Structure formats: C-alpha cells, structure tokens
Steps between C-alpha positions, in 0.01 A plus 500: 500500500223507238552385142489860377748617764738219405458582131565869563819417692621272221433758230668778698812288523492424125390837359567758771273655759405798284335275243266323744212698649309390810389829654121524492493854361745410223299189415182707465664687211448184297151400614339550160571562134308747281171338605483655844174345616691178572761533775712237671811570707771248409687310770832591341627720216828424323672723243753292302756678283590220260364187339713290733355673805147457365565128455641479854184659642269267309714198594474595866122536468475161329703327770289659772175441304419870531294660219644792306367774273704700248447874463642751253388863501167415658288661226288192427122539505383148585663433837755276330777618735281489811723358775440183698447567872721207595740527210789691349462788256794502258541849353700504175521880469875501569571270205495795262797462266481501122720197439557542127379691194530338159327718240656302214306192613207713627534371856554641848552305821390664824442415863140491626520827694574706188215742429309439178569843347873478582542229238373729223710788629811280498464400134340811346830632367541171311160553332309245709249484784319244717143475373283389799384821668271464803358829626733464799808457278683781679499300825408136429781245477584243234473216753143595583421542129621144441299363793178663381562487123437874491376671187432870458343734253712379207446126548236512223777507239802379693365239740550437870812433707502135396558610138812691604675263741734244345671370812515518878717393786276390786512363851284191534288449812772261618761777480681390185616748236399386151461655155203477266540610140780739402580758236375282213146563368385154607633188669399136448297299748213599723432873527595537866587863440147562379364327809714716729409838347166592654517237776473774765787380713357152553775318308808683628677837493666656196850632572600593144289567191606510134261720302444568134574854383282668237624746240371855554242574231584742222181697560249530784171688469258547786144619468217565740143451377205624706152342484159567649465140622701190581289314243642722226857463627460121527360478148790708368747267670346191341491670160871590523604141577259360240661723238827317554666784690687384813593812697770482763227595747132590517394620845153608607385711795141583590360826637569421866859396428549819294365708790751337736792549261415866448488556876835327549723599207302760298542307177262728308285237330210637287213647701176305480665167416330197651780281363842550347729272304876540522658335197870443436617407152864410444725345236639606161392853405304400188309231690419731790382772262260257332374360831452848642272602214298180546467540877392865484243415232354210702484707818312774316263246344415366846424834657826661611420872543860605554835347409833632627837396367819536705740730317805397704616283790383756755144497368511121473602477866215733596242286320635188671529666841127481556490129419813408692377682811150355493529252788648750746287784362172355625624579849411860414132415462460212745660424839522127422490285189553146374704445184361206305656314209310277259483415132217471249481477120537860382181475292312456830627833641180706451273236656750434780518868594121520508487196730768647728300826523186305589677302774655818641162676508337200666758508783520877530868544415688668214733327254763679291611302195855502366616222272711366218219517247695330222516164678201531734704521822277692742611693808179615668560717807225444757468814713380502861544658842612254765376741768141443385363180657431230242653685207819292491293180489293638213816594314640149547172358369523716188865404453412132515201543270727659238721189498192281469398705196846453349461123526143521366628683191761231440792694646729469799511607866841659445693646212827618652466561874495131589283293734705545816303487823219717368347276235558147623130460576415580139719230347228227528266724299741482209652152543366158590631298795698285256653811343612633837629160608712471185647847556590410856675183387743730316539714811570194711767385254691821571402538865398172665483655848289800389739754651520748210235774534234275656138611491531673165339420161309189612192506726633212710851354519569156362649227717788419271554154641150393404424341168227674297143395557269470798586273792307341781565648840611854571856620518577679830574826314168466322322458830674810631380697198855578391505302177277311264584154370448491123 
C-alpha cells in the first residue's frame, strides 16, 4: 500500500468516506485556483468540517511526511492554492459558520469558509460592515483573504486584511491547534499574527478568524469622471491625494478595459473616454460634501470632460459594476488573458502606463489596465489567443516585463494577489539572497519539514536543518535540483 493510500484509509476512518476524495475525476475539480494556466491534480482531497478535523488531517500528513495545501473558494490569482501532485489538498469550504457577532466590541468571529460579503450582510442591521472588499467578495472566503492579505477597491482608506484581523485559531504544520491574537486591538510579544496574515498557507491553516467591524458611514457619494487620456486621470488622482483628500476608493480603467466592461455588463460609461476614474467618498455628511466639491474641481482642472454622480444606491452599483466585472469582462474581447498584480508609486502612473504600452506594442499583444489608482496597485490584463502559436509566450513575456517595471519604479511584484506559484521566480529581483534566507528562517520555525504549501512564495525551498550560509559539498537534495542550500 502506498503512503497516499494508507493516508486516505486513515482519514476515511477518522472523518468519513464522503470527506476524502480519491477518484481521478473528482480530484481534477481542484487542479487549479483562479489562475488556470497552472494545473496540478492532487493525490488526495480532504474536506474537513471542523477545526478538530482539520487538525487531524494535518497531523496525519505530518506523521506521514506528506505535503499539504489549503484551499478556500479557489478564487486566488497567483496559484497559491495550486495542489501538490504527491500531496493532500485540504479544502476548508465546509467550515462556513459565523461563530459569533459582537457589534458592541466591533468584532466578529468566523470560520475560514465564510464568504467575504456574508460578514457584512450579517452585521449590516447593527450598522456595521467588514471593510476589505476584493472584487471577488461575493465568492471569495475569509480564510483565503487571510492567506493572501487581500485588499480591494477600498483598501486606500481602510487598509488590507491584516488591518482588520485581530486574532486567529490556526492549525500548525505539526497538526496542533493554537491561537494567535484575540479580540483585543493588540497583544504583547512578537507579532506572529502579522506574520501569519499574508503567509499564503506556508505557516499553517486558519480555522477561525476574529475580524474588526467598521461602522457604516453616514454618507457615501460615488462619482465617475471621464478623461481623454490616462495621463490626465493619473494627474487628477495625484492631485486629489496631494490635496489631503483620502477617498474610500479611487479606481481607474483605460479605454480597452472600458470596452470590455461595456461588452460584458453595459455599464454606460461616457462615450469617447480613454480613461475613467471611479471615486467613492464616505464619512460624515459635512466632510463628504467638502471633499466632493474638492474632487470634482480637481478632476475638472485636470481635464475631466464629463462627471457623473450617483443619485442613489442603484446608480452607485451601476457605476461600480463596470469596475467590479473588469477581470471577467475581458473574456468578451479576448479568448485568453493574464491578470497581473503589481505596485508602483502613484505619481509614476503616467510614465508606467506609457512603458506598459510600449512593451505591449513591442511584443504584439494588447494590455487592458484596471487598477487601484489611489495606492498605485496595478492590475494589467494581458490579452492573447492561446490558439495562435507563440502568442501565449509573448503574453508571458509582457506580464513579466510589467513586474520588472514595477520593481524599477520602486514598487512591488504583488499588491494583493500574492506570490503563490506564479511569481516565485520574480522574488530575487526584489530581494537579495540574504533577504530570502531570513524569510525562510521564519518559515522553517513554523514548518521545519516544509510540508505546508511547498513550492510557493520562494524560488527554491530551504533545507530547514541547515544553518544559514554556504557550505562545502553539496546536499543530496541540492544535487537533485530539488532544493538550494542557503
């Protein structure tokens, strides 16, 4: 009996046969996350229904020295939940209970399979909501948000997931259930909670998350400003922030992204716009009124030829529909596309967009630009047709060149999608060997046997038993090309 067969038998006896999948066709359901160009069929899929069952699965993997990968809703865009061909995929989607709601203390505790938007829906009648709002918030899960430190359109004002998580219950790579943080705003000692949020499943699996609730604003105003160029829209964005106005969100779309959104959801953006800004202002009514006047003035000064203001929630939803649908919408104008995620200083937006256009032209592909303009988080969509020989390779080259440009401008290779499997090769372009070695020392402290989501984040795995520094003679795993000794 193979190790996987023995593990499957053990888990069936502990969890029940319906929660352990071994059929090839069932396994293929989980071969990728939202980044479909990477596909790996897992050796085993397990669907625990409680924290205790999750710990039992991880404990069994640890004893058998079998790698495991956690998966939530599978909406990630970096291959972070890509399975291991010889490992176990642990799907947390059935851990979907809201454990407690405590509006008085502005906290909610939920299991990792709870959908992002469900948290806001559960507390809306109390006058609260959960601020992080990825575009996939209708289907993405809190556990995945924690793993990737997800943001969203409104992270400009309200921050990322890490700013809204005060505590977690987690399963360590050894299979122990432990708690980090709690309901309090902060805890003494090392910030292990901060290390866990955004660790992409490499330090363990969250089984319960305590989140901070945010009071619903008194007033929300949404406006759409149309420009004849992305340069104008970028300049308007910088002017708004420089004026001391911090909108809840400032989103930009270029002409190609607008074309895709119109084809998909008929959002009715102004004809002839080569760029639009979607701006949300929220807070006390007097403050929003003052900010609104300032934003409309600055947009006009920087070339906005039309400004629309949402009169009610229905019109607000229509304005946002085009932006929220942007990733899927490009499927209307291109059979295939790559969603990229990088960050630059927002003042570099005009030059960055010109450089992206030049790279795209050089390689003969199109790029639609959608991004969080307020904090410089870019989401270029590289369009191609996989049926045309060589076009996919050219698209990948453009995608990589965009990340190189982000680093050149002093930014980052990821803003909110994570590194996952997709960007591991770019990590050395942003960090030195010593930087990467130090990060992996932390990983090894949590996971000395490198079983938790191996092959993600770092370009090569660290041999956790080795002391830092170069050594004479090659380790057998190094010779085999499996690992690098730091």
